[in-house]
Coordinates of C-alpha atoms in Angstrom, one line a residue:
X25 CA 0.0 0.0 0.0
X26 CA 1.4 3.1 -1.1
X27 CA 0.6 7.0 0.2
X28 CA 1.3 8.0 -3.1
X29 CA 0.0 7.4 -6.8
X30 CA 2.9 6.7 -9.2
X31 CA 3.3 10.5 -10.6
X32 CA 4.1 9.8 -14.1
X33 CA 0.0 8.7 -14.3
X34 CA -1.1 11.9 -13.6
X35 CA 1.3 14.6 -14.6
X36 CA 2.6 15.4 -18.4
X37 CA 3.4 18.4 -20.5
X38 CA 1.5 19.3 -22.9
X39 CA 2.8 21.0 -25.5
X40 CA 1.7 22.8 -28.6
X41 CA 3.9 22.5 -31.5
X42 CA 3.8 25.4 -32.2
X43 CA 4.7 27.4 -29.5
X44 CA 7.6 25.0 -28.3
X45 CA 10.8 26.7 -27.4
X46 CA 14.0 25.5 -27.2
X47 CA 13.5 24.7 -23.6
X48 CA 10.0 23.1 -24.1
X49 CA 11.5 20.2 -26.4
X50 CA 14.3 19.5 -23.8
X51 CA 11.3 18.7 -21.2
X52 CA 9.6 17.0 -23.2
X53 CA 13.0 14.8 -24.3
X54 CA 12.9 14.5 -20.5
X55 CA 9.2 13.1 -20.0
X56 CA 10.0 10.5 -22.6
X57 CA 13.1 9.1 -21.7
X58 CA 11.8 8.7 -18.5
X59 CA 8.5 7.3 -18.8
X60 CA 9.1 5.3 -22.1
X61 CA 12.9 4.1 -21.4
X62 CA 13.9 4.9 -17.7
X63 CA 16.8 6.5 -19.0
X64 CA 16.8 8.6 -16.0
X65 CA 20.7 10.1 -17.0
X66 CA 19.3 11.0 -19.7
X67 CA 16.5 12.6 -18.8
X68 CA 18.0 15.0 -16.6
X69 CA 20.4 15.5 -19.1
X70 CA 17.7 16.9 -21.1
X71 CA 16.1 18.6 -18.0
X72 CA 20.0 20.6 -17.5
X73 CA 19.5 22.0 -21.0
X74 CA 15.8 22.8 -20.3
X75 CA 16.4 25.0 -17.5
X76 CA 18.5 28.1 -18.8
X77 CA 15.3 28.7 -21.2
X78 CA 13.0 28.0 -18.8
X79 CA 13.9 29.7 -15.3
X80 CA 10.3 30.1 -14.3
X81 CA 8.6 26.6 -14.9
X82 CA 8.1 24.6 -12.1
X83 CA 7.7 21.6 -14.5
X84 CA 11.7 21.2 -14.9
X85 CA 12.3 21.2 -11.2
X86 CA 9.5 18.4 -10.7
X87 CA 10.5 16.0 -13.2
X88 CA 13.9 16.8 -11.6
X89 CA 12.7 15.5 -8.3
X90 CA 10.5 12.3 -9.6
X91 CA 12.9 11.2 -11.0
X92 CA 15.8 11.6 -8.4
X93 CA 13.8 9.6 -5.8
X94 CA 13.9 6.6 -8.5
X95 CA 17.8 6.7 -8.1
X96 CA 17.0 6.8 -4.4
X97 CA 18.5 10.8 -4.0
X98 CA 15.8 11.7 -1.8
X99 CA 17.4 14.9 -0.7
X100 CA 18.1 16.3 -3.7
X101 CA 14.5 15.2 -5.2
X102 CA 12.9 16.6 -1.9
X103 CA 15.0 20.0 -2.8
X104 CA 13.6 19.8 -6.3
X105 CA 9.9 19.4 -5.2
X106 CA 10.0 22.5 -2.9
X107 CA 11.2 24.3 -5.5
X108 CA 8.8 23.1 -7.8
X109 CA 6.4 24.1 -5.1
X110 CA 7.3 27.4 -4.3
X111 CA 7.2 28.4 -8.4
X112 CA 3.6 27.0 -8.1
X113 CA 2.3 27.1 -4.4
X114 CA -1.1 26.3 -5.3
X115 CA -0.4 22.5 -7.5
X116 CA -2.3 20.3 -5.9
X117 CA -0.3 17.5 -8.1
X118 CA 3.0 19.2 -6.8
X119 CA 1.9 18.9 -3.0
X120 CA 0.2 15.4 -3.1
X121 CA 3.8 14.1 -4.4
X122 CA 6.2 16.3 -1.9
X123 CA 4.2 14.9 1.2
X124 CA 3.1 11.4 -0.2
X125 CA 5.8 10.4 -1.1
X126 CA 9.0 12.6 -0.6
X127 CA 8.4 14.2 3.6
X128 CA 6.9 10.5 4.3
X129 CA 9.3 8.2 2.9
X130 CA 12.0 10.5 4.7
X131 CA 9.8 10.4 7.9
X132 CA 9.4 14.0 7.9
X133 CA 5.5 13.0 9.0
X134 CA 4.9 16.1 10.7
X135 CA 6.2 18.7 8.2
X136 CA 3.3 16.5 5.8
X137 CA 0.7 17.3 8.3
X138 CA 1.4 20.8 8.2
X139 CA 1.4 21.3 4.5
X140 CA -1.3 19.0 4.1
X141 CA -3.5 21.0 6.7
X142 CA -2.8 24.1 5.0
X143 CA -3.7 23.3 1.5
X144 CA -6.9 21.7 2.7
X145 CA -7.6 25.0 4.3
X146 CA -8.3 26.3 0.6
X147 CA -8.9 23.3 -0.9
X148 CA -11.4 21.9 1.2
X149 CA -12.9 18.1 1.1
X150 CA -10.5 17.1 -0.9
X151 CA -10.8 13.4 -0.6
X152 CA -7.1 12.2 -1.9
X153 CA -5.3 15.1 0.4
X154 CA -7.5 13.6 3.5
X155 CA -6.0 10.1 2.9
X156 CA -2.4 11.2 2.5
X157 CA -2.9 13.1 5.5
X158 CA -4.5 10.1 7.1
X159 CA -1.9 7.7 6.3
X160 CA 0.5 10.1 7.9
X161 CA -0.6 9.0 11.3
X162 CA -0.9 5.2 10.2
X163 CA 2.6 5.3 9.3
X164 CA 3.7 7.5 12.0
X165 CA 2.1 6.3 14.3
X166 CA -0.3 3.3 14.0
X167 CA -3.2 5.8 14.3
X168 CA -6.0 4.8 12.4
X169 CA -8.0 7.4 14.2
X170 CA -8.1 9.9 11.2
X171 CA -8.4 7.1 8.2
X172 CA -12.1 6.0 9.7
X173 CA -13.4 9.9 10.5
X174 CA -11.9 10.4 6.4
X175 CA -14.1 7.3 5.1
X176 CA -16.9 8.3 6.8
X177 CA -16.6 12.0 6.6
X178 CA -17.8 15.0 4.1
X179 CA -14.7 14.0 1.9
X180 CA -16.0 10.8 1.2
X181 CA -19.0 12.4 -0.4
X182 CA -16.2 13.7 -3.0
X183 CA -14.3 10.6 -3.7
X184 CA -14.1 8.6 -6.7
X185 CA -15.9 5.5 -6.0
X186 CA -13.4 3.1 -6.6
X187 CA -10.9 5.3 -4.3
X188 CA -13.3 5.2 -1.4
X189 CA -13.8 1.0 -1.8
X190 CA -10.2 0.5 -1.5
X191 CA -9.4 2.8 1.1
X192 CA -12.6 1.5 3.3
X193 CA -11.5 -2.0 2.3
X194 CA -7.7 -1.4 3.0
X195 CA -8.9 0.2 6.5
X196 CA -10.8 -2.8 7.0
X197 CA -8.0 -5.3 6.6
X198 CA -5.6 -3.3 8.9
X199 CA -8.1 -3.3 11.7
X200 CA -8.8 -6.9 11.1
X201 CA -12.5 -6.1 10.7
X202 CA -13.3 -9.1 8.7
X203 CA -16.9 -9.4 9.0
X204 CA -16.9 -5.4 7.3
X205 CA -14.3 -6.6 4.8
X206 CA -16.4 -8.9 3.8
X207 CA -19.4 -6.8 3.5
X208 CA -17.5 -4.3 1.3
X209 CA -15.7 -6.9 -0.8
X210 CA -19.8 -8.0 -1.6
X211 CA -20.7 -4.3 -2.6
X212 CA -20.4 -3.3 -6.2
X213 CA -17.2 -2.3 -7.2
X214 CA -14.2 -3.3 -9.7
X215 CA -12.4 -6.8 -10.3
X216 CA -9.1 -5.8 -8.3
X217 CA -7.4 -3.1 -6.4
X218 CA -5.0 -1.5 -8.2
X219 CA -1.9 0.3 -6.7
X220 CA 0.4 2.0 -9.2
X221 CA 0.3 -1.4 -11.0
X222 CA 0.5 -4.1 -8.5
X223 CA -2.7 -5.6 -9.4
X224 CA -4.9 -7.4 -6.3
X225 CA -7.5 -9.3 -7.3
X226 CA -11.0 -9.0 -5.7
X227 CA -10.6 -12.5 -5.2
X228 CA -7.2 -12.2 -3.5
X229 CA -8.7 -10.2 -1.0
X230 CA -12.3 -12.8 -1.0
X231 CA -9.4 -15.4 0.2
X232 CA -7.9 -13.5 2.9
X233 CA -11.3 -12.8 4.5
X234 CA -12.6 -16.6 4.1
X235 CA -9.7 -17.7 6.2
X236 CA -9.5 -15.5 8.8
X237 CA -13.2 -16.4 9.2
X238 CA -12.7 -19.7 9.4
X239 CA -13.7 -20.8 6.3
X240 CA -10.7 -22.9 5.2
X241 CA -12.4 -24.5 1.6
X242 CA -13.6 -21.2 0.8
X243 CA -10.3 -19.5 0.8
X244 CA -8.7 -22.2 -0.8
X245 CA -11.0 -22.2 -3.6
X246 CA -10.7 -18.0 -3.9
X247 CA -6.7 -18.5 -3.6
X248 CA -6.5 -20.2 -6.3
X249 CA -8.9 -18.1 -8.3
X250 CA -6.7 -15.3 -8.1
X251 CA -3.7 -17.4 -8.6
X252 CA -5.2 -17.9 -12.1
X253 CA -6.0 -14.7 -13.1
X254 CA -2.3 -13.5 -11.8
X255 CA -1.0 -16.7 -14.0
X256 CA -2.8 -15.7 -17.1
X257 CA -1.2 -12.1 -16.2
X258 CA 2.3 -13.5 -16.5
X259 CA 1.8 -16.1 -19.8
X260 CA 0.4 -12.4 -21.7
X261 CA 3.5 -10.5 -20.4
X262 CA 6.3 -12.9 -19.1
X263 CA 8.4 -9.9 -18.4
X264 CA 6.1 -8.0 -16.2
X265 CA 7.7 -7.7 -12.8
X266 CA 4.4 -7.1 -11.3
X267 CA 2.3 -9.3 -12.7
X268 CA 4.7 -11.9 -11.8
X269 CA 4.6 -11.0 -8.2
X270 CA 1.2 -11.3 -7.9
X271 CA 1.6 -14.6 -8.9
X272 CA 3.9 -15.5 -6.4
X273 CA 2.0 -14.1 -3.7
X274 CA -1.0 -16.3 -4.5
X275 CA 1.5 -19.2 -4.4
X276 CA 2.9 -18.2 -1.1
X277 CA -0.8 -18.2 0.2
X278 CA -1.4 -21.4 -1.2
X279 CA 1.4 -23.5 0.0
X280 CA 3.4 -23.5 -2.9
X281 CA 6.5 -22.2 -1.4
X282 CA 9.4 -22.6 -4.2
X283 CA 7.0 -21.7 -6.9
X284 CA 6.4 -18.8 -4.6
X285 CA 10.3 -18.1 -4.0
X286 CA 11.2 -18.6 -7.5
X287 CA 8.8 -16.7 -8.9
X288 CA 9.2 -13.2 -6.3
X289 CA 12.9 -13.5 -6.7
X290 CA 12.8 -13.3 -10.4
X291 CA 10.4 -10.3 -10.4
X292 CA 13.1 -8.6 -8.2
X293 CA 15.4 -9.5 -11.0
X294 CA 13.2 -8.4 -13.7
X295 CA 13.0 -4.7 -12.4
X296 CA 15.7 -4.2 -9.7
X297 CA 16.3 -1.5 -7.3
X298 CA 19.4 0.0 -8.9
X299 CA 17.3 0.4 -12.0
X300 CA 14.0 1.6 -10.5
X301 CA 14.1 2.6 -6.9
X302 CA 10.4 3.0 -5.8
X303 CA 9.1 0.3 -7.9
X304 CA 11.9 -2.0 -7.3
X305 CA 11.6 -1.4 -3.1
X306 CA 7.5 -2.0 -3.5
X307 CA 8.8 -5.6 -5.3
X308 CA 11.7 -6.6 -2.9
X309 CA 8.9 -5.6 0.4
X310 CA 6.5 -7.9 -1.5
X311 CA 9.4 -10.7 -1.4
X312 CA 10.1 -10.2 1.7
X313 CA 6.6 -10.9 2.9
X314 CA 6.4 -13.9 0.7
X315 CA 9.6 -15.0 2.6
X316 CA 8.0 -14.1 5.9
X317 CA 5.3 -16.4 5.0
X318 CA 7.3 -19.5 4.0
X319 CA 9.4 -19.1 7.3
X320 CA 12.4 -17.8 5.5
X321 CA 12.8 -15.7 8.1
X322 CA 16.4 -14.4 8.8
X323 CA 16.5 -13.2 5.0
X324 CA 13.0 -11.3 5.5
X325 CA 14.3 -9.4 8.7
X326 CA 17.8 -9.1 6.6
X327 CA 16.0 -7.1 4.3
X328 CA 13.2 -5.2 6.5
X329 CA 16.7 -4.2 8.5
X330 CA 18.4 -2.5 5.8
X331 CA 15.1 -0.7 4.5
X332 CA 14.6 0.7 7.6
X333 CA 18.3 2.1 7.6
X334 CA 18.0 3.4 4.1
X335 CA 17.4 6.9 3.3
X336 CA 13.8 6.8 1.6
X337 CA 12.9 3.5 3.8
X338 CA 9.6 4.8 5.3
X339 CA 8.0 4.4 1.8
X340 CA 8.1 0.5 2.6
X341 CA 8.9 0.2 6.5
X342 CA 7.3 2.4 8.8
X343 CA 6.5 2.0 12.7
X344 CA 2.4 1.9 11.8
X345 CA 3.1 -1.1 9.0
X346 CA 5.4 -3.3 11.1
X347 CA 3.0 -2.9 14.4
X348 CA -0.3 -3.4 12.4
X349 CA 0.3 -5.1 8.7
X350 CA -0.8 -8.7 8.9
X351 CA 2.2 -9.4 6.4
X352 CA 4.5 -9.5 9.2
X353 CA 2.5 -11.7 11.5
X354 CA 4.7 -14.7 11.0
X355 CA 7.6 -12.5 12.0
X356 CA 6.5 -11.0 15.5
X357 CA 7.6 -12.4 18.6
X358 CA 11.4 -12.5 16.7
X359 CA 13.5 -10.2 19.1
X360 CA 15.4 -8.7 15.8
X361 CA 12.0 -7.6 14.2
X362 CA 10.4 -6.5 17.8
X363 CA 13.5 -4.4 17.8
X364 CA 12.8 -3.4 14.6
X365 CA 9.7 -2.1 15.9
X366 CA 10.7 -0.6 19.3
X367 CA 13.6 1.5 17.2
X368 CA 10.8 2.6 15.0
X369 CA 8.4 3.7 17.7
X370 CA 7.1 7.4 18.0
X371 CA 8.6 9.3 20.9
X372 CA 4.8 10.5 21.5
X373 CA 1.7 8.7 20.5
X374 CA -0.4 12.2 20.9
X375 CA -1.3 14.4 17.7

């Protein structure tokens, strides 16, 4: 579960031929070596020569710092997004991605609060600012005080339907409501959850429920349900690292742990950290759980250890997803992840 929507979805230049400058062609040389290639050298290559000509767009410093948090230089990309954020204080895009992703994978939680509460002083019930803001104190904190008053709240009133579903499911499933789980998973909605591309299928989710109500044959049968809609995933793209890992994951559920291994290490392999930081991190957590799962435990807590040391860690290990994420059940009680916890820990549980 991420706090923050991949940002190449959402934000693009536009450009009219005819009005492009020499400085407009260099960003967009920039947008499309890095969306298209992930030739991130190259892009800001092309975002160097961009900025003489253009010393007042706020689009060059952006692309600057999305991109500089994918080679894991989350100061200099945090730099980049202020920037970007001071030459257009009122970019809703621009704020969403400084606190989402940059102030709370740093664990700057409460300078995200701050900005967050004063943009939705002017912006009002905005429903996607509320949950950033409300996963702030999840993450911090392991307060889920502020994601139930969002889901049931005026912003919910505003939020895309599909938004609301997940985040009342995913609110669910940390609480270990099961019994509301259920009743939302049986609502209308879409086939799957999907998180910047790490598909979860409704079914997935169906499974997870069934078993932790006790119903054993139920799961089993939903398990492998989504296990073939992840498979058919994977024989359509054999290269898609995500695709892939949702495949393993249904393994891991179902028993099937060296299918499981095989197939989360190789989706680590496919798109790997050095090549992709944020969506190589989101693959090597999802190992790690599958790990967790098959009690391969000393290399799960060897890699949840070195996360949390590493600069831009919180994305993927934070005090509130340790203490509360049913991922890590198998793990607790293990005096090297309840460390991990303790070292983690808020100095002050109050807002």
């Amino acid at each position: 579960m991420r706090v923050q929507k991949e940002e190449r979805q959402t934000h693009k230049p536009v450009l009219q031929a005819h009005f492009r400058s020499e400085g407009d062609v260099h960003l967009t040389r920039a947008f499309f070596y890095y969306q298209d290639s992930r030739d991130y050298a190259a892009a800001l290559q092309e975002l160097a020569l961009a900025r003489p000509n253009l010393p007042n767009s706020a689009e060059v410093p952006y692309f600057a710092g999305v991109i500089e948090r994918r080679q894991n230089q989350w100061d200099l990309s945090t730099r980049h997004l202020e920037e970007a954020l001071q030459l257009a204080p009122r970019n809703v895009q621009y704020i969403s991605e400084l606190t989402g992703s940059n102030y709370f994978a740093t664990r700057r939680y409460a300078d995200a609060i701050k900005v967050l509460d004063e943009t939705l002083a002017w912006k009002g019930n905005d429903f996607g600012l509320g949950l950033t803001r409300a996963f702030m104190y999840f993450f911090w904190k392991a307060d889920l005080e502020p994601w139930k008053e969002l889901v049931t709240g005026e912003s919910a009133k505003n939020a895309d339907p599909n938004d609301l579903i997940t985040a009342r499911l995913n609110l669910a499933l940390t609480e270990r409501d099961y019994h509301t789980a259920e009743q939302i998973l049986a609502s209308p909605g879409g086939n799957g959850f999907d998180d910047d591309g790490f598909f979860t299928p409704r079914e997935f989710n169906e499974a997870i429920v069934a078993r932790a109500l006790g119903n054993t044959a139920k799961a089993n049968v939903a398990f492998q349900a989504a296990r073939e809609r992840a498979a058919a995933a994977v024989r359509q793209r054999p290269d898609d690292s995500k695709a892939l890992m949702a495949l393993a994951q249904s393994d891991a559920e179902l028993g099937r742990k060296e299918d499981a291994i095989r197939e989360g290490e190789r989706a680590t392999q496919l798109l790997p950290v050095e090549k992709d930081w944020l969506n190589g991190t989101e693959l090597l957590v999802r190992l790690t759980g599958i790990y967790a799962q098959t009690g391969e435990i000393d290399p799960a807590l060897n890699i949840l250890e070195e996360m949390a040391h590493n600069s831009g860690g919180a994305s993927y290990v934070s005090y509130g997803s340790l203490e509360l994420d049913r991922m890590w059940d198998p793990l607790r009680g293990n005096p090297r992840f309840d460390n991990l916890i303790a070292a983690l820990a808020p100095k002050s549980r109050s807002r």
